[in-house]
PDB file of C-alpha atoms in Angstrom:
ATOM      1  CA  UNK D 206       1.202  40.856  76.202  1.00  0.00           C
ATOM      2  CA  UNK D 207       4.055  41.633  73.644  1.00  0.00           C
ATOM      3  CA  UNK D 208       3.621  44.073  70.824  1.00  0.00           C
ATOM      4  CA  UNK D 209       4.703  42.472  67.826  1.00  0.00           C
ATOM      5  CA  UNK D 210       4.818  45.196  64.624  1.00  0.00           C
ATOM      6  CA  UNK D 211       5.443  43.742  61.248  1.00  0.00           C
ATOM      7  CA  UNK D 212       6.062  45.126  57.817  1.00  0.00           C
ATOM      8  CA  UNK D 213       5.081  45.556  55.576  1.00  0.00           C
ATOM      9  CA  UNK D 214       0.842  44.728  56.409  1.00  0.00           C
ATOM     10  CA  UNK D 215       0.576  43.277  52.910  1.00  0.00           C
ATOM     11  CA  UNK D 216       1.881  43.410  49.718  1.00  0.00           C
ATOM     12  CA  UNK D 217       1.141  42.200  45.993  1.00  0.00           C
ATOM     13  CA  UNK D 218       4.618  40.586  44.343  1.00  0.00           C
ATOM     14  CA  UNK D 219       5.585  39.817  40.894  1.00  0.00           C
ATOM     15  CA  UNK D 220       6.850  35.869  40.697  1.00  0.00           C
ATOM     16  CA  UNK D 221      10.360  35.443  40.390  1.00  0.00           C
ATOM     17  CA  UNK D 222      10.889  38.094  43.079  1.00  0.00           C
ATOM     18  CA  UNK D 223      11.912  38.191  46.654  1.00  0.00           C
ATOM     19  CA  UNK D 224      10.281  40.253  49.353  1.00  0.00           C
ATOM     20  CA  UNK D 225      11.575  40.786  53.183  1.00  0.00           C
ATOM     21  CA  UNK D 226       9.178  40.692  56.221  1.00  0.00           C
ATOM     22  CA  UNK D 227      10.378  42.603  58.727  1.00  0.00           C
ATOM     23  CA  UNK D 228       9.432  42.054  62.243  1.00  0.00           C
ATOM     24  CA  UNK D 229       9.920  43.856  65.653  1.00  0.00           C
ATOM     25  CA  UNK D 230       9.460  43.272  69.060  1.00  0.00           C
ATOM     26  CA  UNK D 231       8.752  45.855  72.205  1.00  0.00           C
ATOM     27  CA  UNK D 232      11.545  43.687  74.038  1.00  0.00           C
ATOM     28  CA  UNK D 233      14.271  41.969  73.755  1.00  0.00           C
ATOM     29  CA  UNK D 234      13.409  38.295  73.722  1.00  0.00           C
ATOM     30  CA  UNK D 235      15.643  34.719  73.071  1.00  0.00           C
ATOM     31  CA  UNK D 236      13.501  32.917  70.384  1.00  0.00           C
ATOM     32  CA  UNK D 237      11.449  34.483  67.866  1.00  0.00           C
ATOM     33  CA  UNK D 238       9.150  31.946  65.031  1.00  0.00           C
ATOM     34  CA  UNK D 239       7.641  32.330  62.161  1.00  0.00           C
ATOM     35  CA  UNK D 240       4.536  31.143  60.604  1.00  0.00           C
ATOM     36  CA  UNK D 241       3.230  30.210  57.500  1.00  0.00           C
ATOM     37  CA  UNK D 242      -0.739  30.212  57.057  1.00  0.00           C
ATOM     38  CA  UNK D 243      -2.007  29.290  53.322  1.00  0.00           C
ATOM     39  CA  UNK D 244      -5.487  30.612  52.589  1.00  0.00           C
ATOM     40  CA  UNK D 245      -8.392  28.808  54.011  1.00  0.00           C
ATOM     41  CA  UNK D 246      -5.772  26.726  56.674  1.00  0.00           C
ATOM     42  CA  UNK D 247      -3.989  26.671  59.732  1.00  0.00           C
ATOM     43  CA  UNK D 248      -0.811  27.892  60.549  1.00  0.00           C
ATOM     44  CA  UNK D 249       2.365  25.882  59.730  1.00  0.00           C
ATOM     45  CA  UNK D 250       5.693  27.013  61.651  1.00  0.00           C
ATOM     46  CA  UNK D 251       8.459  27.748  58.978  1.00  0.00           C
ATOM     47  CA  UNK D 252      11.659  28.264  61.607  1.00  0.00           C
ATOM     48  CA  UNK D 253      12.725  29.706  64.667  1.00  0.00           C
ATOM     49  CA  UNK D 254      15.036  32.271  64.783  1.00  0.00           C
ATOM     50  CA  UNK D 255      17.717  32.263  67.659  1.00  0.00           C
ATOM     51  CA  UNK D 256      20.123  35.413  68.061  1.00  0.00           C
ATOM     52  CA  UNK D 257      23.541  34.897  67.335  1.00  0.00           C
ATOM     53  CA  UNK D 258      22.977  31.511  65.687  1.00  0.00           C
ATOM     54  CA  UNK D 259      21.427  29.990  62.273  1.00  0.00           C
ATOM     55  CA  UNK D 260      17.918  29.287  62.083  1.00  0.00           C
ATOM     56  CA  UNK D 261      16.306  26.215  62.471  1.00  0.00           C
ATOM     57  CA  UNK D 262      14.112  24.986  59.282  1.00  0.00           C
ATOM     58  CA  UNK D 263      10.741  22.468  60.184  1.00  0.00           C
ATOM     59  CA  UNK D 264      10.364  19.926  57.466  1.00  0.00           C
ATOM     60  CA  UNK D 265       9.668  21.116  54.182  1.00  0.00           C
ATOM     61  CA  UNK D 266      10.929  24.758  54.494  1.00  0.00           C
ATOM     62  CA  UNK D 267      14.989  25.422  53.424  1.00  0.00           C
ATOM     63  CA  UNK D 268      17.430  28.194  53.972  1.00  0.00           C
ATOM     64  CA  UNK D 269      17.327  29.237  50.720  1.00  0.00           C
ATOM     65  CA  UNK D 270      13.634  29.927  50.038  1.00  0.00           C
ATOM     66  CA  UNK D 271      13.019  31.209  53.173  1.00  0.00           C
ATOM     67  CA  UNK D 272      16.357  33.090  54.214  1.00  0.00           C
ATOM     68  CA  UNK D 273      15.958  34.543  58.021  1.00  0.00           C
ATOM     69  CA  UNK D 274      17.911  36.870  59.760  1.00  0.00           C
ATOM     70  CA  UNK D 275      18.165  37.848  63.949  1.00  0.00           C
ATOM     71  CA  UNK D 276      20.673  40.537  64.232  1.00  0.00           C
ATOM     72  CA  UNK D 277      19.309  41.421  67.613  1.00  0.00           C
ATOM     73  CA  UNK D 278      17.147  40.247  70.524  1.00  0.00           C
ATOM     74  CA  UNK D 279      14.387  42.449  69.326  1.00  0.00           C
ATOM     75  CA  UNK D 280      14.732  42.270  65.583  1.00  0.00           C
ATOM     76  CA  UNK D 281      14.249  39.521  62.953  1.00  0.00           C
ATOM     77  CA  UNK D 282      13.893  38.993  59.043  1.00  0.00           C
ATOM     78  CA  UNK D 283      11.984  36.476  56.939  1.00  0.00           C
ATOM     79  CA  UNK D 284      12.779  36.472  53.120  1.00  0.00           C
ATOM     80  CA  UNK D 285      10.269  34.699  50.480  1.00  0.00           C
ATOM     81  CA  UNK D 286      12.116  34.196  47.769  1.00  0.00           C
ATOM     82  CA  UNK D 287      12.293  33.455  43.666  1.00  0.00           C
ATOM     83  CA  UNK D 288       7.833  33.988  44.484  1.00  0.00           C
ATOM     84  CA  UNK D 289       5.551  31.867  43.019  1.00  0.00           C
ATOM     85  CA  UNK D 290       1.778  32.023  43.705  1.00  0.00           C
ATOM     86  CA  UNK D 291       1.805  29.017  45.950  1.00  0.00           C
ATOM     87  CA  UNK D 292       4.068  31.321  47.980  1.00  0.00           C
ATOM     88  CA  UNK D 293       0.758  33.511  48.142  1.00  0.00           C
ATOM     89  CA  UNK D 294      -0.076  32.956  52.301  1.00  0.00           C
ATOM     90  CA  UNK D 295      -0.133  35.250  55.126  1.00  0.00           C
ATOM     91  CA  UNK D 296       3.538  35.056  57.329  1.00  0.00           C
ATOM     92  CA  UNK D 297       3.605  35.533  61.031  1.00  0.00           C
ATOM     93  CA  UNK D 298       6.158  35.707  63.576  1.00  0.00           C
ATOM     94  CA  UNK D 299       5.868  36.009  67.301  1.00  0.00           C
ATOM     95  CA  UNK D 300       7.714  35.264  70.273  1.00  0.00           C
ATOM     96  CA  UNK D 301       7.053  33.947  73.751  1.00  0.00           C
ATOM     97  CA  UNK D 302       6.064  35.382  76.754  1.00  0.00           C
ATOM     98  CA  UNK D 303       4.213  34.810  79.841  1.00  0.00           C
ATOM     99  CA  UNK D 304       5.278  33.125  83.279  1.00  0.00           C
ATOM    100  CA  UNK D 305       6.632  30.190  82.564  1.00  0.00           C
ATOM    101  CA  UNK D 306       7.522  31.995  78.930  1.00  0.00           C
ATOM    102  CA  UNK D 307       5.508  29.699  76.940  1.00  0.00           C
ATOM    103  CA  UNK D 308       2.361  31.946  74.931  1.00  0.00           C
ATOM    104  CA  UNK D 309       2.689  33.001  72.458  1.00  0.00           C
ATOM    105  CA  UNK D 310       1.759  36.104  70.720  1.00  0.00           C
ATOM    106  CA  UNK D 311       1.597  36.806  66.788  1.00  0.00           C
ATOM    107  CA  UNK D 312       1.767  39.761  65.011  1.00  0.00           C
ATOM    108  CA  UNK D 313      -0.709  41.376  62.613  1.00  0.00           C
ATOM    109  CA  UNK D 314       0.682  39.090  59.817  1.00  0.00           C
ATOM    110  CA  UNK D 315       2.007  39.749  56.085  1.00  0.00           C
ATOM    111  CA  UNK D 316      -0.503  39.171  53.584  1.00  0.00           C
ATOM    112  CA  UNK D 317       1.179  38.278  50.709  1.00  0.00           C
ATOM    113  CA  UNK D 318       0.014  37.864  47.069  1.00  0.00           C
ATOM    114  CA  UNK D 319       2.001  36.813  44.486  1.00  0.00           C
ATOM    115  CA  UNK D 320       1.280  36.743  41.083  1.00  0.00           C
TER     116      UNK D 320
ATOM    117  CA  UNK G 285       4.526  13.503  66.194  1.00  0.00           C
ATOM    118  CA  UNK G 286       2.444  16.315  67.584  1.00  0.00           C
ATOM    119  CA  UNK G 287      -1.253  16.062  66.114  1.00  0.00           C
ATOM    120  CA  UNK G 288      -4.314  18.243  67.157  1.00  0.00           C
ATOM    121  CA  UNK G 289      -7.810  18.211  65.800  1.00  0.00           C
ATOM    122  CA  UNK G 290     -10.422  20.626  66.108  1.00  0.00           C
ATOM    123  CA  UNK G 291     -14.100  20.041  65.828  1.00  0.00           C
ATOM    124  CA  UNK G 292     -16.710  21.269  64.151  1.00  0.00           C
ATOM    125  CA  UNK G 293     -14.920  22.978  61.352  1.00  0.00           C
ATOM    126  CA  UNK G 294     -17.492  25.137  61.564  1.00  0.00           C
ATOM    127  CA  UNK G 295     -20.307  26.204  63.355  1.00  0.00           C
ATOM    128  CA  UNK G 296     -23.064  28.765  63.153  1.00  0.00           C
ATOM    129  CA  UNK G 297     -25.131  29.823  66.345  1.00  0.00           C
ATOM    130  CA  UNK G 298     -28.212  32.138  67.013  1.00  0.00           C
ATOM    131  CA  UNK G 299     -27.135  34.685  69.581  1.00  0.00           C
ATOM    132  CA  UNK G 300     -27.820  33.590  72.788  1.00  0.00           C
ATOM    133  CA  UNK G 301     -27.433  30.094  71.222  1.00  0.00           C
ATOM    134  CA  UNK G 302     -24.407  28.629  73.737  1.00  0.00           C
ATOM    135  CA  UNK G 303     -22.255  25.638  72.596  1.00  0.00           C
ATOM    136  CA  UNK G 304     -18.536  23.994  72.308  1.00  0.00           C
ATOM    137  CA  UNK G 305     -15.804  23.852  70.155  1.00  0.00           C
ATOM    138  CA  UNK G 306     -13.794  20.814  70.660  1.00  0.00           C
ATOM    139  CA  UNK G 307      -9.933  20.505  70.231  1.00  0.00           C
ATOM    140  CA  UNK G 308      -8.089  16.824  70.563  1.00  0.00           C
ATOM    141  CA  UNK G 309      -4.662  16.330  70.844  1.00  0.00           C
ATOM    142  CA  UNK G 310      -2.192  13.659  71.293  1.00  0.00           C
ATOM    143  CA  UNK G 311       1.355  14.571  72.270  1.00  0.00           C
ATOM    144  CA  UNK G 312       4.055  12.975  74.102  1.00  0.00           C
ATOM    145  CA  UNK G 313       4.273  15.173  77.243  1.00  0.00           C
ATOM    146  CA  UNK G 314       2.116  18.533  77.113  1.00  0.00           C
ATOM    147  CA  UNK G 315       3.771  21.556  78.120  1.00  0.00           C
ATOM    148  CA  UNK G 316       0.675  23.828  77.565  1.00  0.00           C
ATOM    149  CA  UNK G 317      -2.656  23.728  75.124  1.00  0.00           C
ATOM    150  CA  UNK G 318      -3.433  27.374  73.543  1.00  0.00           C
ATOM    151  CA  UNK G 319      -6.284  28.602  72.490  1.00  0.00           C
ATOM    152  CA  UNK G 320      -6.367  32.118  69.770  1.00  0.00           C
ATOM    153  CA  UNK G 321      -9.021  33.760  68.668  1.00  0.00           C
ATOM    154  CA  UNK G 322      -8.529  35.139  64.869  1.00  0.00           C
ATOM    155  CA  UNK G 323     -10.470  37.457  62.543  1.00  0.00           C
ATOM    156  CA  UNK G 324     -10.451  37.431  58.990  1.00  0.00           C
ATOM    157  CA  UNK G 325      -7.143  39.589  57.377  1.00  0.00           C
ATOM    158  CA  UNK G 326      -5.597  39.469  60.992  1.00  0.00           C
ATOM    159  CA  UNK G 327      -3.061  37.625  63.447  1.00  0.00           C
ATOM    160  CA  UNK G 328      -4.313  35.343  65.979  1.00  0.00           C
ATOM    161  CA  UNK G 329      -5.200  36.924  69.249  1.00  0.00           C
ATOM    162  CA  UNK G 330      -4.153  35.042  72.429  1.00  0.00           C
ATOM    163  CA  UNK G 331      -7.109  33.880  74.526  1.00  0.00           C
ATOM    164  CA  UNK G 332      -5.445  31.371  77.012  1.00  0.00           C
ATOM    165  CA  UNK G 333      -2.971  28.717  78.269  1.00  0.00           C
ATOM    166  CA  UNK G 334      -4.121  25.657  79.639  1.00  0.00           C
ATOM    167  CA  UNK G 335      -1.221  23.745  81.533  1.00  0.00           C
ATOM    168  CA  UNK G 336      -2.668  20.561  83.170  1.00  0.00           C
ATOM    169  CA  UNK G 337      -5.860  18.288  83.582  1.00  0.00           C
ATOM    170  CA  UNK G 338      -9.007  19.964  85.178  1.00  0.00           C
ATOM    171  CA  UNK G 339      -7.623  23.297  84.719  1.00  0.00           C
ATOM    172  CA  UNK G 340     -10.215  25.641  83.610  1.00  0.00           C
ATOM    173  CA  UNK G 341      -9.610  29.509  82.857  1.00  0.00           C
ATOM    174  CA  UNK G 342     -12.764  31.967  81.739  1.00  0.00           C
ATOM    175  CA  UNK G 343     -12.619  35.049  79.852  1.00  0.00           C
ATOM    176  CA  UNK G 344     -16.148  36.857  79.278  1.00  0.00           C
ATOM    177  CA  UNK G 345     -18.312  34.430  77.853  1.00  0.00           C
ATOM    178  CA  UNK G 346     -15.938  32.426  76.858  1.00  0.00           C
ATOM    179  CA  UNK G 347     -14.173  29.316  79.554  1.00  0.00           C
ATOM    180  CA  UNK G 348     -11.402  26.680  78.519  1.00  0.00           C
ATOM    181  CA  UNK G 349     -11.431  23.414  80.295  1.00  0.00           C
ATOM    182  CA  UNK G 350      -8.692  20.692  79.568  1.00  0.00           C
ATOM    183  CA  UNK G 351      -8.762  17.309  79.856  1.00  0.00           C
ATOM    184  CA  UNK G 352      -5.834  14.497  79.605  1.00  0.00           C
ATOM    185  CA  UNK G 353      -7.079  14.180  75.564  1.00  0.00           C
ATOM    186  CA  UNK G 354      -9.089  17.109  74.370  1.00  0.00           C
ATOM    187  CA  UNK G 355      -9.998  20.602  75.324  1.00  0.00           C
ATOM    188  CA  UNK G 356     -13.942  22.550  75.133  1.00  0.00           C
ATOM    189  CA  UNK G 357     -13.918  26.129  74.571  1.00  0.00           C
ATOM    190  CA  UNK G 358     -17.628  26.904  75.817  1.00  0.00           C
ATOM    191  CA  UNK G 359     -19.134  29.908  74.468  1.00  0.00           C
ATOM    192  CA  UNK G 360     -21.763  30.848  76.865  1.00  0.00           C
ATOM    193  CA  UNK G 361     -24.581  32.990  74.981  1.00  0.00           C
ATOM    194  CA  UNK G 362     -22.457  34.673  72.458  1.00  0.00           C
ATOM    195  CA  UNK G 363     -23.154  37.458  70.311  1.00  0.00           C
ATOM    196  CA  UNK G 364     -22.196  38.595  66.672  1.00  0.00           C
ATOM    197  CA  UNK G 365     -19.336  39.860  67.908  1.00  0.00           C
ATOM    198  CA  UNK G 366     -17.711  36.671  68.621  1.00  0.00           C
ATOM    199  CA  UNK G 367     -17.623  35.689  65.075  1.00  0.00           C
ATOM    200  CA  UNK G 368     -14.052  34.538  63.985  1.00  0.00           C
ATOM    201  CA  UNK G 369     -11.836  31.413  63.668  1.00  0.00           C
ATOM    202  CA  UNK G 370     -10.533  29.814  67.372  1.00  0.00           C
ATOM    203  CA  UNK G 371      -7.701  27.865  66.684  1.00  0.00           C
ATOM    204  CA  UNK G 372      -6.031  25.717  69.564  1.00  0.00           C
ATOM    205  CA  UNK G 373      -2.538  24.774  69.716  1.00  0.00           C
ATOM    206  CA  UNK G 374      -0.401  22.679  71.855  1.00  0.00           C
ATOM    207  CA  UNK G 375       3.231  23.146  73.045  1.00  0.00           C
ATOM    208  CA  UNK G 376       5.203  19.702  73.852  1.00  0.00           C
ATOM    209  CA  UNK G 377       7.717  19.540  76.804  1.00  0.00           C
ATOM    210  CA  UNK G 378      10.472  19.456  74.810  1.00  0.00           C
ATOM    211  CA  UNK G 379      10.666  22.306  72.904  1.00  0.00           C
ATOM    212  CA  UNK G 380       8.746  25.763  72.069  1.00  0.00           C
ATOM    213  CA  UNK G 381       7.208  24.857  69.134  1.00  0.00           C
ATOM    214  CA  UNK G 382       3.372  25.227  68.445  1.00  0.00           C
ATOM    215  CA  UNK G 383       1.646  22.607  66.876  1.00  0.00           C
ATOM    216  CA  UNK G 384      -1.992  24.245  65.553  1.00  0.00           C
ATOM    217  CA  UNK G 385      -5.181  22.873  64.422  1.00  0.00           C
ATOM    218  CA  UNK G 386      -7.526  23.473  61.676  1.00  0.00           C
ATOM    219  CA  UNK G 387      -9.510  26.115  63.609  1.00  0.00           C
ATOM    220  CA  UNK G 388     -13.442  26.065  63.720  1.00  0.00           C
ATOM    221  CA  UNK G 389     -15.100  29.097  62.277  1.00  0.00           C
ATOM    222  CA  UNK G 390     -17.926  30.298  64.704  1.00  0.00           C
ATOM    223  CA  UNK G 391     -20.524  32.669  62.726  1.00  0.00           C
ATOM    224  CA  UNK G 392     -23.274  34.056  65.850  1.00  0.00           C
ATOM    225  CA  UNK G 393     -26.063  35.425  63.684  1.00  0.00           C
ATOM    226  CA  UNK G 394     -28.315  38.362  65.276  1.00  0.00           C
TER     227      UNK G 394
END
């Protein structure tokens, strides 16, 4: 399985603010996602970050509130920003692995709290 | 559009006590159906990848099966320990995206 470290583990934001989730990966791999999951539900996929090109947004989520960054094959950003509580979720990312490179494995997650 | 439906939303079991947790899907052309295990404050912990019809895969006391429309994960006399949320997710042929369920949360009392 893929080790997938994020950071920071959790943190408690002001609203108005903007806060960068850093995540890392113990190889290099092509695609890396992340995920959205509001308390109490499922996860939602925000975008998928591809090195060396922009990422690509699902429905509902927009470059500039959610700002994401792949300098590398091993190496990706998510930004949450101008916070407001409804931004309050846990984010994920994770990548693909496997044989035929389809599972998927997450992270420990951001739990964010903004308030 | 990808949908998937898990079922009960929750469920409570005496140890011992063995049951299923249903997921339902429709999707154009499945690439793979996922099932994670996650605990409360933490990311979701792979469990297994289904591919095609009558494929089954076991893991402790827990096996997948898959069908052309739904998949059970049976939980074969489970203990406290296997308290969490299993959430199920499917992967279409076309691209890598995951497409999640609700998730049931299974509480095994003592």
């Amino acid at each position: 399985s893929a080790v997938i470290s994020q950071k920071p583990s959790r943190d408690i934001c002001q609203r108005g603010t903007s806060l960068t989730i850093q995540c890392q990966v113990d190889s290099q791999v092509t695609m890396m996602f992340w995920y959205r999951q509001q308390p109490g539900q499922s996860l939602t996929l925000i975008a998928t970050a591809n090195q060396g090109s922009e990422a690509t947004y699902e429905s509902g989520f927009v470059i500039d509130k959610f700002p994401i960054s792949r300098p590398n094959l091993t190496f990706s950003t998510l930004t949450v920003s101008n916070m407001s509580p409804e931004d309050s979720s846990i984010y994920l990312c994770t990548t693909l692995r496997g044989v035929w490179g389809t599972e998927a494995f997450f992270g420990q997650g951001t739990r964010l709290t903004v308030v | 559009e990808d949908q998937v439906t898990q079922s009960p939303e929750a469920l409570r079991l005496q140890e011992g006590e063995s049951s299923s947790l249903n997921c339902s899907y429709t999707v154009s052309g499945l690439r793979g159906l996922f099932w994670y295990r996650q605990d409360p404050g933490k990311g979701p912990e792979f469990l297994f990848t289904l591919y095609s019809a009558g494929e089954e895969k076991e893991k402790e006391r827990l096996k997948a099966t898959l069908t052309k429309k739904e998949s059970f994960l049976h939980i074969t006399a489970p203990k406290p320990e296997d308290s969490a949320t299993y959430l199920c997710a499917v992967q279409e042929t076309s691209g890598s995206r995951l497409t999640f369920g609700e998730g049931t949360q299974l509480t095994v009392n003592p």
